[in-house]
mmCIF file of C-alpha atoms in Angstrom:
data_model
loop_
_atom_site.group_PDB
_atom_site.id
_atom_site.type_symbol
_atom_site.label_atom_id
_atom_site.label_comp_id
_atom_site.label_asym_id
_atom_site.label_seq_id
_atom_site.Cartn_x
_atom_site.Cartn_y
_atom_site.Cartn_z
ATOM 1 C CA MET A 17 -16.955 -26.409 -37.120
ATOM 2 C CA LEU A 18 -19.785 -27.394 -34.403
ATOM 3 C CA ARG A 19 -22.166 -25.830 -33.644
ATOM 4 C CA VAL A 20 -24.031 -25.721 -30.242
ATOM 5 C CA PHE A 21 -27.075 -24.382 -29.894
ATOM 6 C CA VAL A 22 -27.752 -21.740 -26.523
ATOM 7 C CA CYS A 23 -30.514 -20.715 -27.851
ATOM 8 C CA SER A 24 -32.626 -23.540 -29.535
ATOM 9 C CA CYS A 25 -35.889 -20.887 -29.996
ATOM 10 C CA PHE A 26 -34.028 -17.562 -31.631
ATOM 11 C CA GLY A 27 -31.427 -20.733 -33.511
ATOM 12 C CA VAL A 28 -28.806 -18.545 -31.456
ATOM 13 C CA THR A 29 -25.447 -20.534 -31.355
ATOM 14 C CA ASP A 30 -22.416 -20.395 -28.579
ATOM 15 C CA ARG A 31 -19.830 -18.731 -30.835
ATOM 16 C CA GLN A 32 -22.858 -16.434 -32.114
ATOM 17 C CA ILE A 33 -22.528 -15.269 -28.726
ATOM 18 C CA GLU A 34 -19.142 -15.263 -27.918
ATOM 19 C CA ASP A 35 -18.907 -12.670 -30.640
ATOM 20 C CA HIS A 36 -21.547 -10.203 -29.706
ATOM 21 C CA ALA A 37 -19.290 -10.414 -26.146
ATOM 22 C CA ALA A 38 -16.463 -9.899 -28.150
ATOM 23 C CA ALA A 39 -17.785 -6.941 -29.865
ATOM 24 C CA GLY A 40 -19.697 -5.730 -26.330
ATOM 25 C CA ALA A 41 -22.788 -7.385 -24.903
ATOM 26 C CA CYS A 42 -21.419 -8.282 -21.742
ATOM 27 C CA THR A 43 -25.082 -9.288 -20.340
ATOM 28 C CA PRO A 44 -28.000 -11.946 -21.891
ATOM 29 C CA ARG A 45 -29.759 -8.898 -21.955
ATOM 30 C CA GLN A 46 -27.353 -7.323 -24.373
ATOM 31 C CA ILE A 47 -27.649 -10.561 -25.971
ATOM 32 C CA ALA A 48 -30.705 -10.208 -26.487
ATOM 33 C CA SER A 49 -31.639 -6.733 -28.179
ATOM 34 C CA VAL A 50 -29.020 -8.691 -31.002
ATOM 35 C CA SER A 51 -29.911 -12.249 -30.944
ATOM 36 C CA LYS A 52 -33.454 -12.149 -28.889
ATOM 37 C CA ALA A 53 -32.086 -15.421 -27.427
ATOM 38 C CA GLY A 54 -33.300 -15.989 -24.410
ATOM 39 C CA THR A 55 -36.562 -13.176 -25.010
ATOM 40 C CA ASP A 56 -38.545 -16.696 -25.380
ATOM 41 C CA CYS A 57 -38.858 -19.553 -22.841
ATOM 42 C CA GLY A 58 -35.651 -18.415 -21.246
ATOM 43 C CA SER A 59 -34.036 -21.488 -20.850
ATOM 44 C CA CYS A 60 -30.663 -20.368 -22.098
ATOM 45 C CA VAL A 61 -30.562 -17.671 -19.576
ATOM 46 C CA ARG A 62 -28.044 -19.582 -17.542
ATOM 47 C CA THR A 63 -25.550 -20.643 -20.503
ATOM 48 C CA ILE A 64 -26.217 -16.885 -21.700
ATOM 49 C CA GLN A 65 -24.281 -16.487 -18.426
ATOM 50 C CA GLY A 66 -21.970 -18.806 -18.150
ATOM 51 C CA LEU A 67 -20.587 -17.998 -21.302
ATOM 52 C CA LEU A 68 -20.079 -14.102 -20.877
ATOM 53 C CA GLY A 69 -18.762 -15.169 -17.731
ATOM 54 C CA ARG A 70 -16.026 -17.214 -18.945
ATOM 55 C CA GLY A 71 -14.281 -14.977 -20.996
ATOM 56 C CA ALA A 72 -13.326 -10.669 -20.935
ATOM 57 C CA CYS A 73 -15.487 -8.254 -20.964
ATOM 58 C CA PRO A 74 -14.341 -4.750 -22.975
ATOM 59 C CA ARG A 75 -16.761 -2.860 -21.106
ATOM 60 C CA ARG A 76 -16.416 -4.231 -17.855
ATOM 61 C CA GLU A 77 -13.208 -4.527 -18.446
ATOM 62 C CA LEU A 78 -12.894 -0.074 -19.330
ATOM 63 C CA MET A 79 -15.481 0.081 -15.907
ATOM 64 C CA GLU A 80 -12.567 -1.356 -14.246
ATOM 65 C CA GLN A 81 -9.838 0.512 -14.907
ATOM 66 C CA GLY A 82 -12.317 3.470 -14.598
ATOM 67 C CA GLU A 83 -12.397 2.473 -10.955
ATOM 68 C CA GLU A 84 -9.585 2.015 -10.494
ATOM 69 C CA ALA A 85 -8.507 5.727 -11.893
ATOM 70 C CA LEU A 86 -11.125 7.012 -9.420
ATOM 71 C CA SER A 87 -9.769 5.779 -6.261
ATOM 72 C CA ALA A 88 -6.950 6.832 -7.003
ATOM 73 C CA THR A 89 -8.540 9.985 -7.429
ATOM 74 C CA ALA A 90 -9.930 9.614 -4.470
ATOM 75 C CA LEU A 91 -7.294 8.334 -2.776
ATOM 76 C CA SER A 92 -5.555 11.870 -3.501
ATOM 77 C CA GLU A 93 -8.068 13.709 -2.695
ATOM 78 C CA VAL A 94 -7.918 13.044 0.764
ATOM 79 C CA ARG A 95 -4.384 13.054 1.319
ATOM 80 C CA LEU A 96 -3.971 16.381 0.257
ATOM 81 C CA SER A 97 -8.276 17.616 2.699
ATOM 82 C CA GLU A 98 -5.246 15.455 5.184
ATOM 83 C CA ALA A 99 -2.120 18.164 4.489
ATOM 84 C CA ALA A 100 -4.057 21.440 4.835
#
């Protein structure tokens, strides 16, 4: 298994970042809170952002679903007020 170090300061690999993202960490700050990656020299933060941008984020998907539900509810309320 090939390990690609994303954060050399703390020895965090791309696989670890992906695992944390799968567990729900969707931002570099959330990755930093569970792994310390990006908290020392900061040179890996853009790489972490790139890795997070490649995959689906469970929290982001839930937020988008919530926004869609909220939009549908708001649209229904507008239609009801127009009908009154």
